[in-house]
PDB file of C-alpha atoms and ligand atoms in Angstrom:
ATOM      1  CA  MET A 275     198.123 138.752  75.688  1.00  0.00           C
ATOM      2  CA  GLN A 276     196.146 139.279  72.515  1.00  0.00           C
ATOM      3  CA  SER A 277     194.969 142.513  70.956  1.00  0.00           C
ATOM      4  CA  GLN A 278     191.246 143.241  70.587  1.00  0.00           C
ATOM      5  CA  ALA A 279     191.513 142.367  66.885  1.00  0.00           C
ATOM      6  CA  HIS A 280     192.316 138.794  67.936  1.00  0.00           C
ATOM      7  CA  THR A 281     189.379 138.250  70.302  1.00  0.00           C
ATOM      8  CA  TYR A 282     185.683 137.758  69.579  1.00  0.00           C
ATOM      9  CA  LYS A 283     183.476 140.833  69.976  1.00  0.00           C
ATOM     10  CA  PRO A 284     181.318 141.116  73.133  1.00  0.00           C
ATOM     11  CA  ALA A 285     178.104 140.361  71.206  1.00  0.00           C
ATOM     12  CA  ALA A 286     179.638 137.170  69.754  1.00  0.00           C
ATOM     13  CA  ARG A 287     180.770 136.075  73.204  1.00  0.00           C
ATOM     14  CA  PHE A 288     177.360 136.825  74.725  1.00  0.00           C
ATOM     15  CA  LEU A 289     175.608 134.764  72.048  1.00  0.00           C
ATOM     16  CA  HIS A 290     178.127 131.942  72.426  1.00  0.00           C
ATOM     17  CA  TRP A 291     177.892 131.579  76.218  1.00  0.00           C
ATOM     18  CA  SER A 292     174.155 132.163  76.569  1.00  0.00           C
ATOM     19  CA  MET A 293     173.486 129.514  73.915  1.00  0.00           C
ATOM     20  CA  ALA A 294     176.082 127.162  75.436  1.00  0.00           C
ATOM     21  CA  LEU A 295     174.344 127.292  78.835  1.00  0.00           C
ATOM     22  CA  LEU A 296     170.902 126.771  77.305  1.00  0.00           C
ATOM     23  CA  VAL A 297     172.057 123.876  75.076  1.00  0.00           C
ATOM     24  CA  LEU A 298     173.839 122.194  77.992  1.00  0.00           C
ATOM     25  CA  ALA A 299     170.523 122.300  79.905  1.00  0.00           C
ATOM     26  CA  THR A 300     168.323 121.367  76.928  1.00  0.00           C
ATOM     27  CA  ILE A 301     170.166 118.163  75.932  1.00  0.00           C
ATOM     28  CA  PRO A 302     169.914 116.394  79.327  1.00  0.00           C
ATOM     29  CA  ALA A 303     166.330 117.655  79.801  1.00  0.00           C
ATOM     30  CA  GLY A 304     165.430 116.080  76.422  1.00  0.00           C
ATOM     31  CA  ALA A 305     167.192 112.818  77.247  1.00  0.00           C
ATOM     32  CA  ILE A 306     165.608 112.500  80.716  1.00  0.00           C
ATOM     33  CA  MET A 307     162.045 113.516  79.841  1.00  0.00           C
ATOM     34  CA  ILE A 308     161.574 110.560  77.462  1.00  0.00           C
ATOM     35  CA  GLN A 309     162.715 107.943  79.996  1.00  0.00           C
ATOM     36  CA  ASP A 310     160.197 105.431  81.344  1.00  0.00           C
ATOM     37  CA  GLY A 311     159.911 105.467  85.095  1.00  0.00           C
ATOM     38  CA  ILE A 312     160.219 109.194  85.821  1.00  0.00           C
ATOM     39  CA  SER A 313     157.253 110.834  87.569  1.00  0.00           C
ATOM     40  CA  ARG A 314     154.548 112.435  85.450  1.00  0.00           C
ATOM     41  CA  SER A 315     155.083 115.844  87.070  1.00  0.00           C
ATOM     42  CA  LEU A 316     158.858 115.777  86.419  1.00  0.00           C
ATOM     43  CA  GLN A 317     158.179 114.685  82.840  1.00  0.00           C
ATOM     44  CA  ASN A 318     155.703 117.529  82.284  1.00  0.00           C
ATOM     45  CA  THR A 319     158.087 120.089  83.790  1.00  0.00           C
ATOM     46  CA  LEU A 320     160.995 118.886  81.629  1.00  0.00           C
ATOM     47  CA  PHE A 321     158.865 118.840  78.471  1.00  0.00           C
ATOM     48  CA  ILE A 322     157.677 122.416  79.091  1.00  0.00           C
ATOM     49  CA  PHE A 323     161.243 123.544  79.821  1.00  0.00           C
ATOM     50  CA  HIS A 324     162.656 121.696  76.803  1.00  0.00           C
ATOM     51  CA  LYS A 325     160.106 122.926  74.255  1.00  0.00           C
ATOM     52  CA  ASN A 326     160.123 126.562  75.342  1.00  0.00           C
ATOM     53  CA  VAL A 327     163.878 126.923  75.832  1.00  0.00           C
ATOM     54  CA  GLY A 328     164.283 125.086  72.524  1.00  0.00           C
ATOM     55  CA  VAL A 329     162.184 127.714  70.747  1.00  0.00           C
ATOM     56  CA  LEU A 330     164.288 130.434  72.380  1.00  0.00           C
ATOM     57  CA  LEU A 331     167.371 128.645  70.992  1.00  0.00           C
ATOM     58  CA  LEU A 332     165.802 128.662  67.521  1.00  0.00           C
ATOM     59  CA  LEU A 333     165.439 132.452  67.720  1.00  0.00           C
ATOM     60  CA  LEU A 334     168.968 132.846  69.101  1.00  0.00           C
ATOM     61  CA  ILE A 335     170.585 130.748  66.354  1.00  0.00           C
ATOM     62  CA  VAL A 336     168.888 132.840  63.662  1.00  0.00           C
ATOM     63  CA  VAL A 337     170.245 136.006  65.318  1.00  0.00           C
ATOM     64  CA  ARG A 338     173.637 134.361  65.750  1.00  0.00           C
ATOM     65  CA  LEU A 339     173.942 133.203  62.136  1.00  0.00           C
ATOM     66  CA  ALA A 340     172.906 136.654  60.880  1.00  0.00           C
ATOM     67  CA  TYR A 341     175.472 138.247  63.218  1.00  0.00           C
ATOM     68  CA  ARG A 342     178.198 135.760  62.203  1.00  0.00           C
ATOM     69  CA  LEU A 343     177.677 136.395  58.492  1.00  0.00           C
ATOM     70  CA  ARG A 344     178.045 140.168  59.039  1.00  0.00           C
ATOM     71  CA  ASN A 345     180.889 139.902  61.577  1.00  0.00           C
ATOM     72  CA  PRO A 346     183.678 137.517  60.555  1.00  0.00           C
ATOM     73  CA  PRO A 347     185.552 135.959  63.511  1.00  0.00           C
ATOM     74  CA  PRO A 348     189.054 137.192  64.404  1.00  0.00           C
ATOM     75  CA  PRO A 349     191.903 135.667  62.387  1.00  0.00           C
ATOM     76  CA  GLU A 350     193.098 132.258  63.554  1.00  0.00           C
ATOM     77  CA  PRO A 351     196.220 132.335  65.788  1.00  0.00           C
ATOM     78  CA  ALA A 352     199.344 131.837  63.661  1.00  0.00           C
ATOM     79  CA  HIS A 353     200.659 128.947  65.781  1.00  0.00           C
ATOM     80  CA  LEU A 354     197.760 126.625  64.887  1.00  0.00           C
ATOM     81  CA  ALA A 355     198.468 123.939  62.265  1.00  0.00           C
ATOM     82  CA  GLU A 356     196.456 124.128  59.053  1.00  0.00           C
ATOM     83  CA  TRP A 357     194.629 120.866  59.843  1.00  0.00           C
ATOM     84  CA  GLN A 358     193.568 122.233  63.237  1.00  0.00           C
ATOM     85  CA  VAL A 359     192.081 125.336  61.630  1.00  0.00           C
ATOM     86  CA  THR A 360     190.279 123.170  59.034  1.00  0.00           C
ATOM     87  CA  VAL A 361     188.851 120.740  61.618  1.00  0.00           C
ATOM     88  CA  ALA A 362     187.797 123.561  63.982  1.00  0.00           C
ATOM     89  CA  GLY A 363     186.050 125.380  61.108  1.00  0.00           C
ATOM     90  CA  ALA A 364     184.216 122.201  60.048  1.00  0.00           C
ATOM     91  CA  VAL A 365     183.086 121.509  63.643  1.00  0.00           C
ATOM     92  CA  HIS A 366     181.909 125.099  64.097  1.00  0.00           C
ATOM     93  CA  TRP A 367     179.808 125.066  60.910  1.00  0.00           C
ATOM     94  CA  ALA A 368     178.415 121.602  61.730  1.00  0.00           C
ATOM     95  CA  LEU A 369     177.416 122.964  65.149  1.00  0.00           C
ATOM     96  CA  TYR A 370     175.717 125.973  63.550  1.00  0.00           C
ATOM     97  CA  GLY A 371     173.813 123.605  61.233  1.00  0.00           C
ATOM     98  CA  LEU A 372     172.752 121.298  64.066  1.00  0.00           C
ATOM     99  CA  LEU A 373     171.850 124.212  66.331  1.00  0.00           C
ATOM    100  CA  PHE A 374     169.393 125.236  63.607  1.00  0.00           C
ATOM    101  CA  LEU A 375     168.155 121.747  62.695  1.00  0.00           C
ATOM    102  CA  MET A 376     167.610 120.574  66.291  1.00  0.00           C
ATOM    103  CA  PRO A 377     165.114 123.224  67.412  1.00  0.00           C
ATOM    104  CA  LEU A 378     163.510 123.359  63.948  1.00  0.00           C
ATOM    105  CA  SER A 379     162.847 119.598  63.919  1.00  0.00           C
ATOM    106  CA  GLY A 380     161.663 119.771  67.553  1.00  0.00           C
ATOM    107  CA  TYR A 381     159.258 122.568  66.668  1.00  0.00           C
ATOM    108  CA  VAL A 382     157.893 120.680  63.639  1.00  0.00           C
ATOM    109  CA  ARG A 383     157.606 117.426  65.628  1.00  0.00           C
ATOM    110  CA  VAL A 384     155.512 119.160  68.322  1.00  0.00           C
ATOM    111  CA  ARG A 385     153.360 121.375  66.102  1.00  0.00           C
ATOM    112  CA  ALA A 386     152.687 118.730  63.407  1.00  0.00           C
ATOM    113  CA  GLY A 387     151.781 116.383  66.281  1.00  0.00           C
ATOM    114  CA  GLY A 388     149.211 118.906  67.502  1.00  0.00           C
ATOM    115  CA  PHE A 389     150.897 119.610  70.876  1.00  0.00           C
ATOM    116  CA  PRO A 390     151.243 122.914  72.742  1.00  0.00           C
ATOM    117  CA  ILE A 391     154.285 125.176  73.020  1.00  0.00           C
ATOM    118  CA  GLU A 392     153.235 127.123  76.091  1.00  0.00           C
ATOM    119  CA  ALA A 393     155.123 130.407  75.570  1.00  0.00           C
ATOM    120  CA  LEU A 394     154.086 130.693  71.911  1.00  0.00           C
ATOM    121  CA  ASP A 395     150.484 129.781  72.763  1.00  0.00           C
ATOM    122  CA  ALA A 396     150.408 132.424  75.521  1.00  0.00           C
ATOM    123  CA  LEU A 397     151.676 134.995  73.008  1.00  0.00           C
ATOM    124  CA  GLY A 398     149.027 133.924  70.488  1.00  0.00           C
ATOM    125  CA  VAL A 399     151.589 132.697  67.914  1.00  0.00           C
ATOM    126  CA  PRO A 400     149.782 130.126  65.737  1.00  0.00           C
ATOM    127  CA  ALA A 401     151.322 126.817  64.588  1.00  0.00           C
ATOM    128  CA  LEU A 402     153.340 127.413  61.410  1.00  0.00           C
ATOM    129  CA  VAL A 403     153.120 123.815  60.146  1.00  0.00           C
ATOM    130  CA  PRO A 404     150.003 121.748  59.400  1.00  0.00           C
ATOM    131  CA  ARG A 405     148.864 118.894  61.640  1.00  0.00           C
ATOM    132  CA  SER A 406     150.338 115.719  60.077  1.00  0.00           C
ATOM    133  CA  ASP A 407     151.391 112.429  61.654  1.00  0.00           C
ATOM    134  CA  ALA A 408     153.790 111.674  58.768  1.00  0.00           C
ATOM    135  CA  LEU A 409     155.503 115.061  59.169  1.00  0.00           C
ATOM    136  CA  ALA A 410     155.614 114.672  62.961  1.00  0.00           C
ATOM    137  CA  ASN A 411     157.238 111.235  62.647  1.00  0.00           C
ATOM    138  CA  PHE A 412     159.803 112.472  60.117  1.00  0.00           C
ATOM    139  CA  ALA A 413     160.669 115.417  62.381  1.00  0.00           C
ATOM    140  CA  LYS A 414     160.858 113.095  65.407  1.00  0.00           C
ATOM    141  CA  ALA A 415     163.376 110.822  63.656  1.00  0.00           C
ATOM    142  CA  THR A 416     165.404 113.861  62.505  1.00  0.00           C
ATOM    143  CA  HIS A 417     165.428 115.239  66.059  1.00  0.00           C
ATOM    144  CA  PHE A 418     166.538 111.861  67.444  1.00  0.00           C
ATOM    145  CA  TRP A 419     169.470 111.320  65.032  1.00  0.00           C
ATOM    146  CA  CYS A 420     170.613 114.927  65.259  1.00  0.00           C
ATOM    147  CA  SER A 421     170.608 114.673  69.066  1.00  0.00           C
ATOM    148  CA  TRP A 422     173.423 112.099  68.890  1.00  0.00           C
ATOM    149  CA  ALA A 423     175.372 114.175  66.382  1.00  0.00           C
ATOM    150  CA  ILE A 424     175.083 117.390  68.411  1.00  0.00           C
ATOM    151  CA  ALA A 425     175.997 115.622  71.670  1.00  0.00           C
ATOM    152  CA  ALA A 426     179.137 114.183  70.003  1.00  0.00           C
ATOM    153  CA  LEU A 427     180.156 117.512  68.442  1.00  0.00           C
ATOM    154  CA  VAL A 428     179.522 119.479  71.652  1.00  0.00           C
ATOM    155  CA  ALA A 429     181.733 116.979  73.530  1.00  0.00           C
ATOM    156  CA  LEU A 430     184.479 117.339  70.889  1.00  0.00           C
ATOM    157  CA  HIS A 431     184.189 121.132  70.966  1.00  0.00           C
ATOM    158  CA  ILE A 432     184.440 121.255  74.793  1.00  0.00           C
ATOM    159  CA  ALA A 433     187.398 118.837  74.801  1.00  0.00           C
ATOM    160  CA  ALA A 434     189.270 120.989  72.278  1.00  0.00           C
ATOM    161  CA  ALA A 435     188.472 124.197  74.190  1.00  0.00           C
ATOM    162  CA  LEU A 436     189.665 122.678  77.475  1.00  0.00           C
ATOM    163  CA  GLN A 437     192.825 121.408  75.829  1.00  0.00           C
ATOM    164  CA  HIS A 438     193.643 124.986  74.770  1.00  0.00           C
ATOM    165  CA  ALA A 439     192.643 126.423  78.181  1.00  0.00           C
ATOM    166  CA  VAL A 440     194.322 123.905  80.491  1.00  0.00           C
ATOM    167  CA  LEU A 441     197.099 122.095  78.610  1.00  0.00           C
ATOM    168  CA  LYS A 442     198.306 124.455  75.895  1.00  0.00           C
ATOM    169  CA  LYS A 443     197.443 127.763  77.582  1.00  0.00           C
ATOM    170  CA  ASP A 444     197.898 129.385  74.170  1.00  0.00           C
ATOM    171  CA  GLY A 445     195.214 132.101  74.368  1.00  0.00           C
ATOM    172  CA  VAL A 446     192.750 130.371  72.011  1.00  0.00           C
ATOM    173  CA  PHE A 447     190.216 129.790  74.831  1.00  0.00           C
ATOM    174  CA  GLN A 448     190.553 133.399  76.033  1.00  0.00           C
ATOM    175  CA  ARG A 449     189.451 134.658  72.600  1.00  0.00           C
ATOM    176  CA  MET A 450     185.906 133.548  73.493  1.00  0.00           C
ATOM    177  CA  TRP A 451     185.953 133.806  77.300  1.00  0.00           C
ATOM    178  CA  PRO A 452     183.606 136.549  78.661  1.00  0.00           C
ATOM    179  CA  GLY A 453     184.941 139.726  80.180  1.00  0.00           C
ATOM    180  CA  ARG A 454     187.735 140.599  77.762  1.00  0.00           C
ATOM    181  CA  ALA A 455     187.601 143.976  76.073  1.00  0.00           C
TER     182      ALA A 455
HETATM  183  C1  LIG B  20     168.967 123.169  70.350  1.00  0.00           C
HETATM  184  C2  LIG B  20     167.740 122.790  70.697  1.00  0.00           C
HETATM  185  C3  LIG B  20     167.362 121.393  71.098  1.00  0.00           C
HETATM  186  C4  LIG B  20     168.157 120.364  71.522  1.00  0.00           C
HETATM  187  C5  LIG B  20     169.687 120.343  71.691  1.00  0.00           C
HETATM  188  C6  LIG B  20     167.280 119.225  71.775  1.00  0.00           C
HETATM  189  C7  LIG B  20     167.697 117.985  72.230  1.00  0.00           C
HETATM  190  C8  LIG B  20     166.878 116.898  72.441  1.00  0.00           C
HETATM  191  C9  LIG B  20     167.301 115.598  72.889  1.00  0.00           C
HETATM  192  C10 LIG B  20     168.760 115.206  73.227  1.00  0.00           C
HETATM  193  C11 LIG B  20     166.219 114.799  72.940  1.00  0.00           C
HETATM  194  C12 LIG B  20     166.178 113.299  73.294  1.00  0.00           C
HETATM  195  C13 LIG B  20     166.252 112.555  71.953  1.00  0.00           C
HETATM  196  C14 LIG B  20     166.008 111.084  72.097  1.00  0.00           C
HETATM  197  O1  LIG B  20     166.839 110.400  72.696  1.00  0.00           O
HETATM  198  O2  LIG B  20     164.958 110.620  71.582  1.00  0.00           O
HETATM  199  C15 LIG B  20     165.070 115.582  72.551  1.00  0.00           C
HETATM  200  C16 LIG B  20     163.762 115.126  72.500  1.00  0.00           C
HETATM  201  C17 LIG B  20     162.657 115.928  72.216  1.00  0.00           C
HETATM  202  N1  LIG B  20     162.653 117.252  71.894  1.00  0.00           N
HETATM  203 FE1  LIG B  20     164.296 118.422  71.696  1.00  0.00          FE
HETATM  204  N2  LIG B  20     165.985 119.595  71.492  1.00  0.00           N
HETATM  205  C18 LIG B  20     165.987 120.913  71.091  1.00  0.00           C
HETATM  206  C19 LIG B  20     164.892 121.678  70.736  1.00  0.00           C
HETATM  207  C20 LIG B  20     163.565 121.271  70.791  1.00  0.00           C
HETATM  208  C21 LIG B  20     162.410 122.082  70.477  1.00  0.00           C
HETATM  209  C22 LIG B  20     162.459 123.541  70.006  1.00  0.00           C
HETATM  210  C23 LIG B  20     161.306 121.316  70.663  1.00  0.00           C
HETATM  211  C24 LIG B  20     159.867 121.677  70.480  1.00  0.00           C
HETATM  212  C25 LIG B  20     159.372 122.886  70.505  1.00  0.00           C
HETATM  213  C26 LIG B  20     161.776 120.007  71.083  1.00  0.00           C
HETATM  214  C27 LIG B  20     160.943 118.937  71.361  1.00  0.00           C
HETATM  215  C28 LIG B  20     161.361 117.675  71.703  1.00  0.00           C
HETATM  216  C29 LIG B  20     160.464 116.548  71.906  1.00  0.00           C
HETATM  217  C30 LIG B  20     158.952 116.556  71.793  1.00  0.00           C
HETATM  218  C31 LIG B  20     161.281 115.449  72.218  1.00  0.00           C
HETATM  219  C32 LIG B  20     160.836 114.021  72.495  1.00  0.00           C
HETATM  220  C33 LIG B  20     160.949 113.295  71.155  1.00  0.00           C
HETATM  221  C34 LIG B  20     159.870 112.334  71.063  1.00  0.00           C
HETATM  222  O3  LIG B  20     160.055 111.222  71.585  1.00  0.00           O
HETATM  223  O4  LIG B  20     158.851 112.705  70.493  1.00  0.00           O
HETATM  224  N3  LIG B  20     163.134 120.006  71.138  1.00  0.00           N
HETATM  225  N4  LIG B  20     165.495 116.856  72.246  1.00  0.00           N
END
């Protein structure tokens, strides 16, 4: 058992798991919606889902980064080797960076391309970037390359978490699991 000082606070865990669920839905939606051969209606549905959930993720990562900077995580468990702490920290900050860059580049790709983002349009939020094919293409390439990086880092992150939860059973996974005081 770990004391409260060694677990993440409820707000940190809520942000972590809500974003995890949304990202794990957004990545496959993005990969499937650009495939040739899927029906037009499925493609439209996935695009609408992807763009609008992606914008929600952009808002959530801003809140999460602000929260993280004001609320340092609990100290690392003493049994972890120094290299493990260093690698985990690097992966976490790379994930924060990609979780900001992914939705930002997606937003710029869509708005600079002159396309709708249904929820923002319904709320009357205007496009914040000018219409520009060059900007849209740059953002599209950024979004594409970052999608491979975030998929690889998410896989690494999940593998490490499962290793702690299933093989080591050392309490590291429980620090972030919901429901702990
Ligand atoms: C964390 C948030 C996001 C993740 C993880 C994500 C992930 C992905 C992935 C994996 C793809 C397929 C990439 C490829 O193989 O070409 C993709 C494509 C795409 N995404 Fe996102 N995305 C996110 C946010 C957004 C947002 C906020 C928008 C727009 C508002 C957006 C718009 C698009 C568009 C338009 C494509 C198709 C790219 C193209 O061919 O033009 N994405 N996204």
